[in-house]
Amino acid sequence: MDRQPWIILSAGDNVAVATAPIAEGSPVAGVTTRQKIDPGHKIALTDIPLGTPVVKYGQAIGRTTADVKAGDHVHSHNLHFENDRLAATANSAPEEASAEDRARTFMGYRRADGRAATRNYIGIIASVNCSTTVCRAIADEANRTILPHYDGIDGFVPIVHDQGCGMSSTGDGMNVLHRTLAGYTRHVNFGGVLMIGLGCEVNQLTLYGQSGAGASKRHFNIQDAGGSRRAVERAMGVLREIAADVGREKRVPMSIGEIIIGLQCGGSDGFSGITANPALGVAADLLAAAGGTAILSETSEIYGAEHLLRSRAVSDDVAKKLDEKIAWWEDYVALHGASLDNNPSPGNKRGGLTTILEKSLGAVAKGGRSPLTAVYGYAERVTAPGLVFMDTPGYDPVSATGQVAGGANMIAFTTGRGSCFGCRPAPSLKLASNSALFTSMEEDMDIDCGTIVTGDATISGKGREIFDLIVDTASGKKTKSEIFGYGDNEFVPWHLGATL
């Protein structure tokens, strides 16, 4: 028996979502389609008069800009953003974790300070854009000449960027850059770090307090080394010393409660909020139940669904912090003459998403249904277990950079359009929302969540599959993005403040 090519996500919805192409004149839930409907796009289940809320996921996603007839295609031509929120209903309980789930372990690296690492890299970190070329040259040379002697080292990673000078030494811009770089210098997946400056920049190496930090944390300036080529030569000597120490590390069993995973979505489509995001939410619930941490972010992409998170906050203080982040973003975009509803990209809209409310309701599903235990600023160090929120832009490289700076030792990234991404030193899993994407980009995607739509998998079952892969990846299994070599160019700190 053929499966119906549409789905209704909540009993209160007045639209259905096509799961396969639907021809004009086809029956859908008691109505007849009046136009051709592409996968991921919405079909009106009843007449929806001008100015009436369109409801999906049991929540308003906007209001109609024209009278909509039952069977009509509902999209950008007849639906627009309105600042509507329907009252948060009682959330169902998080995915139930068994005693076996809670007791699971992974094979990780135990650092001297007690933290758990999922990888054993050595970082070559630029303090300023002026040292980026030298940092890349150092990493290339180290990977060519030193790495072959150490099976226990995953690689030498250049962490480079376009900031560090031409900016004020105080204020939001410098504070965010410093916090981000400091987070990377202490990142648990870096067994050792060499930080390279030019010498005359605003972002001085002395701000990072690495002097006397031990053999695995070192720094110097190119000007003090006598120029670029001599800086590379000097770095080789330093890195051989660091590698001799880091290369002795061995994986040992440790609790999955020590996994900190950043949750990301990019290139979303109409299936993201139906398949990959809620399945990742199940995995996040299981991890939280075991004492681990899941970081939900992308403030501009939870806008319109923040009330659902607020209703799960463990305290009034946590809820207040979330409200403050939303208010800041409203002021920020207004200052620049923009709107948060500009967020759905052309690719998102081709995939069936219409407004930021629709996108946000699907995006929040990545966080599962666990209580919200804490709210952090961008790149702040994450210490609370469970589901937490970090304030970041929706732009994926900037958002993931903040999560990793905050301590994420893994990233899980859902996509419906085919985002390609890596975020060294944190391994990044890619979850495809639909099977067509998984088939066409299988070398980039780790899990096919499209089987939920076809009925071959449940959200709960796919979530447990993701959970298993998180544990295996934390233990050393390479992700598709690692195999290809992603991760050196995706370090993008949030750029705030004036360029001087």
Short mmCIF file of C-alpha atoms in Angstrom, two decimals, residues 57 265 273 277 296 298 301-302 358-367:
data_model
loop_
_atom_site.label_atom_id
_atom_site.label_comp_id
_atom_site.label_asym_id
_atom_site.label_seq_id
_atom_site.Cartn_x
_atom_site.Cartn_y
_atom_site.Cartn_z
CA TYR A 57 3.42 22.38 14.87
CA CYS A 265 21.07 23.48 11.83
CA GLY A 273 11.53 20.41 11.80
CA ASN A 277 15.66 18.31 14.35
CA LEU A 296 21.17 25.04 21.74
CA GLU A 298 21.27 30.57 17.03
CA GLU A 301 16.61 31.27 14.62
CA ILE A 302 14.69 30.51 17.82
CA GLU A 358 8.02 28.51 11.08
CA LYS A 359 11.78 28.04 10.92
CA SER A 360 12.22 28.71 14.65
CA LEU A 361 9.58 26.21 15.75
CA GLY A 362 11.43 23.52 13.82
CA ALA A 363 14.83 24.70 15.03
CA VAL A 364 13.90 24.58 18.72
CA ALA A 365 13.08 20.89 18.29
CA LYS A 366 16.86 20.18 18.24
CA GLY A 367 16.89 20.86 21.97
#
